[in-house]
Amino acid sequence: MTRKVHVETWGCQMNVADSEKMLSLLQGMDYVLTEDEKEADLFLLNTCHIREKAKHKVISRLGMLREMKKQRPGVQIAVTGCVAQAEGAKLLKEAPQIDVLVGPGKIDELPALIQKSTVEGTAAMATGFNKPGDELKRGHHDHNTGTVPPTLTGKNEVTRFVNIIQGCNNFCTFCIVPFTRGREISRQPGEILAETRRLVEGGAREVMLLGQNVNSYGLDLVEKGDLAAGNDGPFVELLRQVANTPGLQRLRFTTSNPHDFTRPLAQLFADDPRMGRYMHLPVQSGNDRVLEVMRRKVTVEEYRERIRWLRDAVPDMAISTDLIVGFPGETDAEFEDTLKLVEEVQYSFIYAFKYSPRKGTAAARMPGQLPEAVMDERLARLNALQDSITMRQTEAECGAVREVLFLYESKKSPGVFYGRTEHFRLVRVESSRPLVGECLPVLITGGNKTALVGELADRITLH
Ligand code: SF4
């Protein structure tokens, strides 16, 4: 009998990829995806633990589902993702309405756990990680069947995500990831290439390779003797092979730690136009003392060097970053260093966050936790600076012709299409013909800090 699953995904793209994988596993159990909560037999909450607020949202959502379960006792609730891993049995105690709880390292066990919970009528749980050196199956389960893995929207998506490495060995002092995702374990290149091929055959035009620390891809496989290191390292080698997937227009990857970022990787952007002209390289702070207590393993000067590698390779390289304001002990002068770096690098955009302590991390125990008002003020100054930079870049874009890969049509305004330039700027274009999935030249005519506006320039040839 066909049953229906309602999937709710919080957090990063890795969670989106994990949700798609779980959906694929559930399809094998005869579940179909539904957007309508009222007809769902199973609620799958794929959670994020990166900020305290994200966890609170999950708890409040579980409260609503508890009420709903009183009306419809047959409904099952599965909680997966980083909150499931971090909270484990404690969360089951707090929220007995949960039927299944699965950490990100145990996704493959989801069908068996649902089965177990259904038969035994009790909660079933699996958390923990594969050990380094274990075989990692982080792909969609149908890699043997040759079918295209499902999307969370039920539609063919232009961009698809492929997890290539799980976990992180870096232990930045503010970050919960090494505790919720475990140590780095890479997937075999053959499996990644096969999955990418199937996604492109199924209609994807852009693939995003994902890892918490994606630049470290393959180092564990080289250590095990499963993979030759090659001259430029296993990640660059993988990117070269994936980029050659027939029909793939763009290849992106995230997230990169500057510590593991290499010059050959920067050079790849110059050598292969499918890599685009955009890179996200999180720095977190523009001050050396703060970087040291964050345990980022690079200095500001070493970070600048990586920016130079990128811009030597591609002079108009667009770069974005992550920044934390108000890290414990951050002084006004140290924060000013962050502003200086932002001004100097001229990022195309930033993800700036107020520091929020994550239980279990070293930074949460550090002295000098800053008042909310100080962090608010710093965050506002940082965002205002970046807004002015982005607006200058928007003005400079006017009159340029950019190659835009169209990703989706506005639900509210049919005939309005959105895509991204090679520099990853969002572009809005009106068109009477469908554009989704096409890569076309667009004349930029205006825009704001969020999106550029343009018109199709089909007859213009790009050089
Ligand atoms: S490199 Fe990224 S994922 Fe790893 S600990 Fe640091 S911030 Fe977290």
GROMACS .gro file of C-alpha atoms and ligand atoms in nm:
model
  471
    1MET     CA    1   0.000   0.000   0.000
    2THR     CA    2   0.135   0.341  -0.095
    3ARG     CA    3   0.198   0.573   0.198
    4LYS     CA    4   0.281   0.941   0.201
    5VAL     CA    5   0.577   1.121   0.351
    6HIS     CA    6   0.602   1.492   0.429
    7VAL     CA    7   0.966   1.605   0.436
    8GLU     CA    8   1.083   1.915   0.622
    9THR     CA    9   1.447   2.012   0.584
   10TRP     CA   10   1.637   2.267   0.793
   11GLY     CA   11   1.990   2.393   0.747
   12CYS     CA   12   2.251   2.347   0.481
   13GLN     CA   13   2.262   2.190   0.137
   14MET     CA   14   2.411   1.875   0.286
   15ASN     CA   15   2.082   1.830   0.466
   16VAL     CA   16   1.894   1.881   0.139
   17ALA     CA   17   2.110   1.608  -0.019
   18ASP     CA   18   2.049   1.383   0.284
   19SER     CA   19   1.672   1.444   0.262
   20GLU     CA   20   1.678   1.345  -0.105
   21LYS     CA   21   1.867   1.032  -0.015
   22MET     CA   22   1.614   0.944   0.257
   23LEU     CA   23   1.331   1.010   0.015
   24SER     CA   24   1.494   0.769  -0.224
   25LEU     CA   25   1.514   0.505   0.051
   26LEU     CA   26   1.150   0.568   0.142
   27GLN     CA   27   1.040   0.530  -0.219
   28GLY     CA   28   1.186   0.181  -0.194
   29MET     CA   29   0.933   0.123   0.088
   30ASP     CA   30   0.646   0.251  -0.131
   31TYR     CA   31   0.628   0.600   0.015
   32VAL     CA   32   0.546   0.896  -0.210
   33LEU     CA   33   0.624   1.258  -0.134
   34THR     CA   34   0.340   1.488  -0.030
   35GLU     CA   35   0.334   1.861   0.036
   36ASP     CA   36   0.000   1.829   0.213
   37GLU     CA   37   0.052   1.766   0.585
   38LYS     CA   38  -0.305   1.644   0.624
   39GLU     CA   39  -0.248   1.339   0.408
   40ALA     CA   40   0.098   1.249   0.542
   41ASP     CA   41   0.150   0.910   0.707
   42LEU     CA   42   0.508   0.995   0.796
   43PHE     CA   43   0.668   1.328   0.891
   44LEU     CA   44   1.040   1.340   0.829
   45LEU     CA   45   1.209   1.630   1.009
   46ASN     CA   46   1.567   1.660   0.889
   47THR     CA   47   1.717   1.893   1.144
   48CYS     CA   48   2.006   2.135   1.180
   49HIS     CA   49   2.204   2.206   1.495
   50ILE     CA   50   2.432   2.481   1.368
   51ARG     CA   51   2.250   2.751   1.564
   52GLU     CA   52   2.055   2.734   1.887
   53LYS     CA   53   1.750   2.884   1.716
   54ALA     CA   54   1.739   2.600   1.465
   55LYS     CA   55   1.703   2.350   1.748
   56HIS     CA   56   1.425   2.552   1.909
   57LYS     CA   57   1.234   2.550   1.581
   58VAL     CA   58   1.252   2.170   1.575
   59ILE     CA   59   1.127   2.145   1.935
   60SER     CA   60   0.838   2.378   1.861
   61ARG     CA   61   0.753   2.187   1.542
   62LEU     CA   62   0.754   1.862   1.742
   63GLY     CA   63   0.505   2.023   1.982
   64MET     CA   64   0.267   2.094   1.695
   65LEU     CA   65   0.305   1.741   1.563
   66ARG     CA   66   0.230   1.598   1.908
   67GLU     CA   67  -0.110   1.772   1.897
   68MET     CA   68  -0.172   1.643   1.546
   69LYS     CA   69  -0.077   1.290   1.648
   70LYS     CA   70  -0.350   1.298   1.914
   71GLN     CA   71  -0.605   1.334   1.632
   72ARG     CA   72  -0.429   1.087   1.397
   73PRO     CA   73  -0.249   0.827   1.615
   74GLY     CA   74  -0.130   0.620   1.314
   75VAL     CA   75   0.098   0.895   1.191
   76GLN     CA   76   0.471   0.842   1.240
   77ILE     CA   77   0.737   1.104   1.312
   78ALA     CA   78   1.102   1.056   1.218
   79VAL     CA   79   1.364   1.304   1.334
   80THR     CA   80   1.695   1.294   1.151
   81GLY     CA   81   1.996   1.522   1.103
   82CYS     CA   82   2.226   1.696   1.345
   83VAL     CA   83   1.976   1.760   1.628
   84ALA     CA   84   1.900   1.386   1.628
   85GLN     CA   85   2.271   1.308   1.652
   86ALA     CA   86   2.352   1.569   1.917
   87GLU     CA   87   2.050   1.514   2.142
   88GLY     CA   88   1.992   1.140   2.085
   89ALA     CA   89   1.805   0.956   2.361
   90LYS     CA   90   1.758   1.284   2.549
   91LEU     CA   91   1.538   1.413   2.267
   92LEU     CA   92   1.336   1.089   2.265
   93LYS     CA   93   1.269   1.141   2.635
   94GLU     CA   94   1.176   1.506   2.584
   95ALA     CA   95   0.954   1.432   2.284
   96PRO     CA   96   0.802   1.083   2.313
   97GLN     CA   97   0.590   1.154   2.003
   98ILE     CA   98   0.902   1.070   1.797
   99ASP     CA   99   0.887   0.722   1.644
  100VAL     CA  100   1.225   0.712   1.474
  101LEU     CA  101   1.544   0.904   1.546
  102VAL     CA  102   1.841   0.877   1.307
  103GLY     CA  103   2.175   1.059   1.308
  104PRO     CA  104   2.329   1.172   0.976
  105GLY     CA  105   2.582   0.887   0.992
  106LYS     CA  106   2.307   0.623   1.004
  107ILE     CA  107   2.071   0.732   0.728
  108ASP     CA  108   2.094   0.393   0.556
  109GLU     CA  109   1.918   0.243   0.856
  110LEU     CA  110   1.605   0.459   0.818
  111PRO     CA  111   1.386   0.195   0.645
  112ALA     CA  112   1.477  -0.074   0.900
  113LEU     CA  113   1.407   0.164   1.190
  114ILE     CA  114   1.066   0.264   1.051
  115GLN     CA  115   0.988  -0.104   1.011
  116LYS     CA  116   1.103  -0.181   1.365
  117SER     CA  117   0.903   0.104   1.517
  118THR     CA  118   0.590   0.000   1.324
  119VAL     CA  119   0.614  -0.366   1.428
  120GLU     CA  120   0.717  -0.309   1.790
  121GLY     CA  121   0.517   0.008   1.851
  122THR     CA  122   0.812   0.174   2.025
  123ALA     CA  123   1.064   0.437   1.926
  124ALA     CA  124   1.361   0.315   1.725
  125MET     CA  125   1.691   0.498   1.719
  126ALA     CA  126   2.036   0.490   1.555
  127THR     CA  127   2.307   0.751   1.605
  128GLY     CA  128   2.685   0.755   1.577
  129PHE     CA  129   2.926   0.751   1.288
  130ASN     CA  130   3.111   0.532   1.048
  131LYS     CA  131   3.472   0.506   1.159
  132PRO     CA  132   3.746   0.661   0.944
  133GLY     CA  133   3.854   0.387   0.707
  134ASP     CA  134   3.500   0.248   0.677
  135GLU     CA  135   3.334   0.235   0.340
  136LEU     CA  136   3.104   0.536   0.305
  137LYS     CA  137   2.780   0.516   0.115
  138ARG     CA  138   2.662   0.875   0.123
  139GLY     CA  139   2.494   0.871  -0.216
  140HIS     CA  140   2.139   0.803  -0.313
  141HIS     CA  141   2.050   0.446  -0.264
  142ASP     CA  142   1.948   0.381  -0.618
  143HIS     CA  143   2.304   0.398  -0.745
  144ASN     CA  144   2.267   0.036  -0.839
  145THR     CA  145   1.936   0.069  -1.016
  146GLY     CA  146   2.031   0.349  -1.253
  147THR     CA  147   1.723   0.555  -1.167
  148VAL     CA  148   1.740   0.929  -1.101
  149PRO     CA  149   1.717   1.013  -0.731
  150PRO     CA  150   1.405   1.213  -0.637
  151THR     CA  151   1.402   1.584  -0.555
  152LEU     CA  152   1.227   1.736  -0.256
  153THR     CA  153   1.007   1.947  -0.481
  154GLY     CA  154   0.899   1.649  -0.689
  155LYS     CA  155   1.016   1.844  -0.997
  156ASN     CA  156   1.325   1.810  -1.213
  157GLU     CA  157   1.569   2.054  -1.059
  158VAL     CA  158   1.842   2.228  -1.258
  159THR     CA  159   2.083   2.216  -0.961
  160ARG     CA  160   2.141   1.893  -0.776
  161PHE     CA  161   2.357   1.824  -0.473
  162VAL     CA  162   2.602   1.538  -0.433
  163ASN     CA  163   2.761   1.465  -0.096
  164ILE     CA  164   3.123   1.364  -0.150
  165ILE     CA  165   3.268   1.372   0.201
  166GLN     CA  166   3.107   1.354   0.540
  167GLY     CA  167   3.234   1.499   0.866
  168CYS     CA  168   3.522   1.726   0.957
  169ASN     CA  169   3.858   1.678   1.128
  170ASN     CA  170   3.920   2.046   1.200
  171PHE     CA  171   3.749   2.118   1.532
  172CYS     CA  172   3.711   2.494   1.500
  173THR     CA  173   3.629   2.595   1.857
  174PHE     CA  174   3.282   2.737   1.775
  175CYS     CA  175   3.160   2.451   1.559
  176ILE     CA  176   2.940   2.157   1.646
  177VAL     CA  177   2.990   1.976   1.313
  178PRO     CA  178   3.271   1.738   1.416
  179PHE     CA  179   3.041   1.626   1.700
  180THR     CA  180   2.726   1.586   1.488
  181ARG     CA  181   2.880   1.461   1.162
  182GLY     CA  182   3.190   1.279   1.286
  183ARG     CA  183   3.533   1.255   1.125
  184GLU     CA  184   3.602   1.298   0.754
  185ILE     CA  185   3.507   1.002   0.538
  186SER     CA  186   3.511   1.035   0.158
  187ARG     CA  187   3.301   0.852  -0.095
  188GLN     CA  188   3.468   0.657  -0.373
  189PRO     CA  189   3.518   0.868  -0.690
  190GLY     CA  190   3.348   0.608  -0.910
  191GLU     CA  191   3.030   0.632  -0.705
  192ILE     CA  192   3.032   1.013  -0.721
  193LEU     CA  193   3.088   1.012  -1.099
  194ALA     CA  194   2.808   0.762  -1.155
  195GLU     CA  195   2.566   0.963  -0.942
  196THR     CA  196   2.655   1.287  -1.121
  197ARG     CA  197   2.606   1.120  -1.459
  198ARG     CA  198   2.261   0.998  -1.362
  199LEU     CA  199   2.158   1.339  -1.225
  200VAL     CA  200   2.264   1.511  -1.547
  201GLU     CA  201   2.091   1.246  -1.758
  202GLY     CA  202   1.783   1.318  -1.545
  203GLY     CA  203   1.788   1.689  -1.633
  204ALA     CA  204   2.035   1.856  -1.394
  205ARG     CA  205   2.260   2.118  -1.553
  206GLU     CA  206   2.454   2.220  -1.246
  207VAL     CA  207   2.594   1.996  -0.977
  208MET     CA  208   2.711   2.112  -0.638
  209LEU     CA  209   2.959   1.882  -0.463
  210LEU     CA  210   2.909   1.899  -0.089
  211GLY     CA  211   3.113   1.839   0.219
  212GLN     CA  212   3.153   2.007   0.551
  213ASN     CA  213   3.519   2.042   0.457
  214VAL     CA  214   3.504   1.965   0.089
  215ASN     CA  215   3.869   2.050   0.008
  216SER     CA  216   3.984   1.756   0.218
  217TYR     CA  217   3.807   1.517  -0.015
  218GLY     CA  218   3.997   1.194  -0.071
  219LEU     CA  219   4.281   1.247   0.174
  220ASP     CA  220   4.148   0.956   0.381
  221LEU     CA  221   4.121   0.739   0.068
  222VAL     CA  222   4.483   0.820  -0.024
  223GLU     CA  223   4.591   0.732   0.329
  224LYS     CA  224   4.408   0.398   0.305
  225GLY     CA  225   4.578   0.329  -0.028
  226ASP     CA  226   4.242   0.334  -0.212
  227LEU     CA  227   4.333   0.632  -0.427
  228ALA     CA  228   4.648   0.771  -0.586
  229ALA     CA  229   4.725   1.122  -0.456
  230GLY     CA  230   4.802   1.263  -0.805
  231ASN     CA  231   5.001   1.583  -0.853
  232ASP     CA  232   4.727   1.827  -0.755
  233GLY     CA  233   4.556   1.628  -0.480
  234PRO     CA  234   4.247   1.405  -0.487
  235PHE     CA  235   3.989   1.687  -0.474
  236VAL     CA  236   4.122   1.867  -0.782
  237GLU     CA  237   4.145   1.532  -0.961
  238LEU     CA  238   3.782   1.455  -0.871
  239LEU     CA  239   3.663   1.798  -0.990
  240ARG     CA  240   3.839   1.748  -1.326
  241GLN     CA  241   3.666   1.414  -1.374
  242VAL     CA  242   3.322   1.531  -1.262
  243ALA     CA  243   3.344   1.842  -1.483
  244ASN     CA  244   3.375   1.612  -1.784
  245THR     CA  245   3.029   1.463  -1.727
  246PRO     CA  246   2.856   1.498  -2.065
  247GLY     CA  247   2.583   1.765  -2.050
  248LEU     CA  248   2.703   1.927  -1.726
  249GLN     CA  249   2.712   2.305  -1.763
  250ARG     CA  250   2.835   2.410  -1.422
  251LEU     CA  251   3.018   2.249  -1.136
  252ARG     CA  252   3.030   2.405  -0.792
  253PHE     CA  253   3.140   2.290  -0.450
  254THR     CA  254   3.103   2.398  -0.089
  255THR     CA  255   3.214   2.440   0.190
  256SER     CA  256   3.585   2.510   0.183
  257ASN     CA  257   3.814   2.567   0.476
  258PRO     CA  258   4.096   2.802   0.367
  259HIS     CA  259   4.343   2.582   0.554
  260ASP     CA  260   4.287   2.302   0.303
  261PHE     CA  261   4.255   2.525  -0.003
  262THR     CA  262   4.535   2.474  -0.258
  263ARG     CA  263   4.684   2.668  -0.549
  264PRO     CA  264   4.601   2.394  -0.807
  265LEU     CA  265   4.239   2.428  -0.697
  266ALA     CA  266   4.252   2.803  -0.766
  267GLN     CA  267   4.411   2.732  -1.105
  268LEU     CA  268   4.129   2.496  -1.198
  269PHE     CA  269   3.892   2.794  -1.218
  270ALA     CA  270   4.113   2.938  -1.493
  271ASP     CA  271   4.145   2.605  -1.677
  272ASP     CA  272   3.781   2.497  -1.683
  273PRO     CA  273   3.498   2.744  -1.755
  274ARG     CA  274   3.244   2.497  -1.615
  275MET     CA  275   3.378   2.584  -1.269
  276GLY     CA  276   3.233   2.936  -1.303
  277ARG     CA  277   3.396   3.246  -1.162
  278TYR     CA  278   3.280   3.230  -0.804
  279MET     CA  279   3.409   3.074  -0.484
  280HIS     CA  280   3.287   3.068  -0.124
  281LEU     CA  281   3.584   3.082   0.111
  282PRO     CA  282   3.487   3.128   0.476
  283VAL     CA  283   3.730   3.336   0.682
  284GLN     CA  284   3.519   3.398   1.000
  285SER     CA  285   3.733   3.692   1.125
  286GLY     CA  286   3.984   3.944   0.994
  287ASN     CA  287   4.199   3.931   1.307
  288ASP     CA  288   4.484   3.687   1.377
  289ARG     CA  289   4.425   3.651   1.751
  290VAL     CA  290   4.058   3.574   1.699
  291LEU     CA  291   4.140   3.327   1.420
  292GLU     CA  292   4.380   3.153   1.654
  293VAL     CA  293   4.128   3.113   1.935
  294MET     CA  294   3.876   2.998   1.677
  295ARG     CA  295   4.141   2.737   1.583
  296ARG     CA  296   4.107   2.817   1.213
  297LYS     CA  297   4.470   2.716   1.142
  298VAL     CA  298   4.531   3.005   0.900
  299THR     CA  299   4.638   3.364   0.958
  300VAL     CA  300   4.475   3.660   0.785
  301GLU     CA  301   4.783   3.684   0.561
  302GLU     CA  302   4.754   3.317   0.462
  303TYR     CA  303   4.388   3.377   0.382
  304ARG     CA  304   4.484   3.680   0.168
  305GLU     CA  305   4.733   3.460  -0.015
  306ARG     CA  306   4.451   3.222  -0.115
  307ILE     CA  307   4.246   3.515  -0.240
  308ARG     CA  308   4.549   3.619  -0.447
  309TRP     CA  309   4.577   3.266  -0.593
  310LEU     CA  310   4.215   3.288  -0.700
  311ARG     CA  311   4.240   3.635  -0.848
  312ASP     CA  312   4.572   3.560  -1.019
  313ALA     CA  313   4.393   3.268  -1.187
  314VAL     CA  314   4.071   3.457  -1.262
  315PRO     CA  315   4.103   3.836  -1.217
  316ASP     CA  316   3.727   3.897  -1.185
  317MET     CA  317   3.673   3.606  -0.946
  318ALA     CA  318   3.369   3.667  -0.724
  319ILE     CA  319   3.427   3.558  -0.365
  320SER     CA  320   3.190   3.524  -0.073
  321THR     CA  321   3.262   3.439   0.287
  322ASP     CA  322   3.125   3.353   0.632
  323LEU     CA  323   3.191   3.584   0.924
  324ILE     CA  324   3.120   3.553   1.296
  325VAL     CA  325   3.085   3.877   1.490
  326GLY     CA  326   3.122   3.891   1.866
  327PHE     CA  327   3.331   3.579   1.913
  328PRO     CA  328   3.415   3.552   2.287
  329GLY     CA  329   3.671   3.818   2.376
  330GLU     CA  330   3.654   3.999   2.040
  331THR     CA  331   3.753   4.364   2.101
  332ASP     CA  332   3.637   4.667   1.904
  333ALA     CA  333   3.977   4.687   1.736
  334GLU     CA  334   3.965   4.318   1.641
  335PHE     CA  335   3.620   4.367   1.491
  336GLU     CA  336   3.755   4.667   1.295
  337ASP     CA  337   4.009   4.427   1.139
  338THR     CA  338   3.717   4.224   1.003
  339LEU     CA  339   3.567   4.538   0.848
  340LYS     CA  340   3.906   4.615   0.691
  341LEU     CA  341   3.932   4.269   0.539
  342VAL     CA  342   3.580   4.292   0.395
  343GLU     CA  343   3.665   4.628   0.238
  344GLU     CA  344   3.991   4.491   0.101
  345VAL     CA  345   3.861   4.166  -0.050
  346GLN     CA  346   3.544   4.326  -0.193
  347TYR     CA  347   3.330   4.017  -0.140
  348SER     CA  348   3.030   3.969  -0.363
  349PHE     CA  349   2.831   3.875  -0.054
  350ILE     CA  350   2.882   3.759   0.304
  351TYR     CA  351   2.701   3.536   0.547
  352ALA     CA  352   2.752   3.721   0.875
  353PHE     CA  353   2.627   3.583   1.205
  354LYS     CA  354   2.637   3.683   1.567
  355TYR     CA  355   2.835   3.431   1.768
  356SER     CA  356   2.603   3.187   1.941
  357PRO     CA  357   2.745   2.931   2.184
  358ARG     CA  358   2.694   2.568   2.093
  359LYS     CA  359   2.689   2.339   2.395
  360GLY     CA  360   2.984   2.101   2.394
  361THR     CA  361   3.216   2.326   2.192
  362ALA     CA  362   3.531   2.485   2.337
  363ALA     CA  363   3.418   2.841   2.254
  364ALA     CA  364   3.102   2.802   2.463
  365ARG     CA  365   3.325   2.766   2.772
  366MET     CA  366   3.547   3.065   2.688
  367PRO     CA  367   3.548   3.380   2.900
  368GLY     CA  368   3.449   3.713   2.746
  369GLN     CA  369   3.107   3.619   2.603
  370LEU     CA  370   2.980   3.948   2.461
  371PRO     CA  371   2.647   4.119   2.531
  372GLU     CA  372   2.381   4.083   2.262
  373ALA     CA  373   2.367   4.462   2.207
  374VAL     CA  374   2.739   4.476   2.117
  375MET     CA  375   2.698   4.190   1.871
  376ASP     CA  376   2.386   4.352   1.719
  377GLU     CA  377   2.571   4.676   1.660
  378ARG     CA  378   2.872   4.502   1.504
  379LEU     CA  379   2.654   4.287   1.282
  380ALA     CA  380   2.460   4.590   1.158
  381ARG     CA  381   2.786   4.775   1.073
  382LEU     CA  382   2.927   4.474   0.892
  383ASN     CA  383   2.612   4.417   0.690
  384ALA     CA  384   2.586   4.786   0.602
  385LEU     CA  385   2.944   4.781   0.473
  386GLN     CA  386   2.881   4.472   0.262
  387ASP     CA  387   2.553   4.615   0.128
  388SER     CA  388   2.738   4.920   0.001
  389ILE     CA  389   3.002   4.698  -0.165
  390THR     CA  390   2.737   4.479  -0.328
  391MET     CA  391   2.548   4.787  -0.452
  392ARG     CA  392   2.866   4.924  -0.613
  393GLN     CA  393   2.915   4.589  -0.783
  394THR     CA  394   2.553   4.592  -0.901
  395GLU     CA  395   2.599   4.934  -1.060
  396ALA     CA  396   2.919   4.815  -1.229
  397GLU     CA  397   2.732   4.516  -1.374
  398CYS     CA  398   2.484   4.735  -1.564
  399GLY     CA  399   2.549   4.707  -1.935
  400ALA     CA  400   2.744   4.379  -1.903
  401VAL     CA  401   2.632   4.066  -2.084
  402ARG     CA  402   2.646   3.763  -1.857
  403GLU     CA  403   2.589   3.395  -1.918
  404VAL     CA  404   2.294   3.298  -1.698
  405LEU     CA  405   2.189   2.946  -1.608
  406PHE     CA  406   1.815   2.967  -1.543
  407LEU     CA  407   1.711   2.776  -1.232
  408TYR     CA  408   1.342   2.838  -1.169
  409GLU     CA  409   1.030   3.031  -1.263
  410SER     CA  410   0.862   3.248  -1.000
  411LYS     CA  411   0.559   3.070  -0.853
  412LYS     CA  412   0.384   3.401  -0.786
  413SER     CA  413   0.466   3.566  -1.119
  414PRO     CA  414   0.466   3.324  -1.412
  415GLY     CA  415   0.693   3.450  -1.690
  416VAL     CA  416   0.951   3.576  -1.438
  417PHE     CA  417   1.261   3.357  -1.438
  418TYR     CA  418   1.559   3.350  -1.204
  419GLY     CA  419   1.906   3.224  -1.279
  420ARG     CA  420   2.266   3.277  -1.179
  421THR     CA  421   2.562   3.430  -1.358
  422GLU     CA  422   2.904   3.264  -1.358
  423HIS     CA  423   2.979   3.502  -1.070
  424PHE     CA  424   2.682   3.350  -0.883
  425ARG     CA  425   2.474   3.669  -0.889
  426LEU     CA  426   2.101   3.605  -0.898
  427VAL     CA  427   1.937   3.752  -1.210
  428ARG     CA  428   1.569   3.818  -1.277
  429VAL     CA  429   1.451   3.803  -1.639
  430GLU     CA  430   1.102   3.823  -1.787
  431SER     CA  431   1.031   3.599  -2.081
  432SER     CA  432   0.729   3.465  -2.268
  433ARG     CA  433   0.911   3.141  -2.343
  434PRO     CA  434   1.026   2.891  -2.078
  435LEU     CA  435   1.389   2.936  -1.976
  436VAL     CA  436   1.445   2.691  -1.690
  437GLY     CA  437   1.750   2.472  -1.757
  438GLU     CA  438   1.885   2.696  -2.033
  439CYS     CA  439   2.215   2.881  -2.020
  440LEU     CA  440   2.176   3.209  -2.209
  441PRO     CA  441   2.340   3.549  -2.249
  442VAL     CA  442   2.161   3.822  -2.053
  443LEU     CA  443   2.212   4.197  -2.073
  444ILE     CA  444   2.218   4.335  -1.718
  445THR     CA  445   2.001   4.646  -1.692
  446GLY     CA  446   1.974   4.707  -1.317
  447GLY     CA  447   1.932   4.540  -0.982
  448ASN     CA  448   1.966   4.572  -0.607
  449LYS     CA  449   2.178   4.402  -0.343
  450THR     CA  450   1.985   4.075  -0.374
  451ALA     CA  451   1.935   4.032  -0.746
  452LEU     CA  452   2.032   4.177  -1.082
  453VAL     CA  453   1.769   4.247  -1.345
  454GLY     CA  454   1.831   4.174  -1.711
  455GLU     CA  455   1.690   4.094  -2.051
  456LEU     CA  456   1.769   3.811  -2.285
  457ALA     CA  457   2.046   3.898  -2.527
  458ASP     CA  458   2.023   3.586  -2.742
  459ARG     CA  459   2.184   3.743  -3.044
  460ILE     CA  460   2.492   3.859  -2.854
  461THR     CA  461   2.784   3.619  -2.865
  462LEU     CA  462   2.982   3.581  -2.545
  463HIS     CA  463   3.359   3.574  -2.561
  464SF4     S1  464   3.615   2.341   0.918
  464SF4    FE1  465   3.399   2.398   0.908
  464SF4     S2  466   3.285   2.212   0.962
  464SF4    FE2  467   3.499   2.180   1.027
  464SF4     S3  468   3.502   2.244   1.241
  464SF4    FE3  469   3.562   2.425   1.120
  464SF4     S4  470   3.370   2.536   1.081
  464SF4    FE4  471   3.315   2.330   1.151
   0.00000   0.00000   0.00000
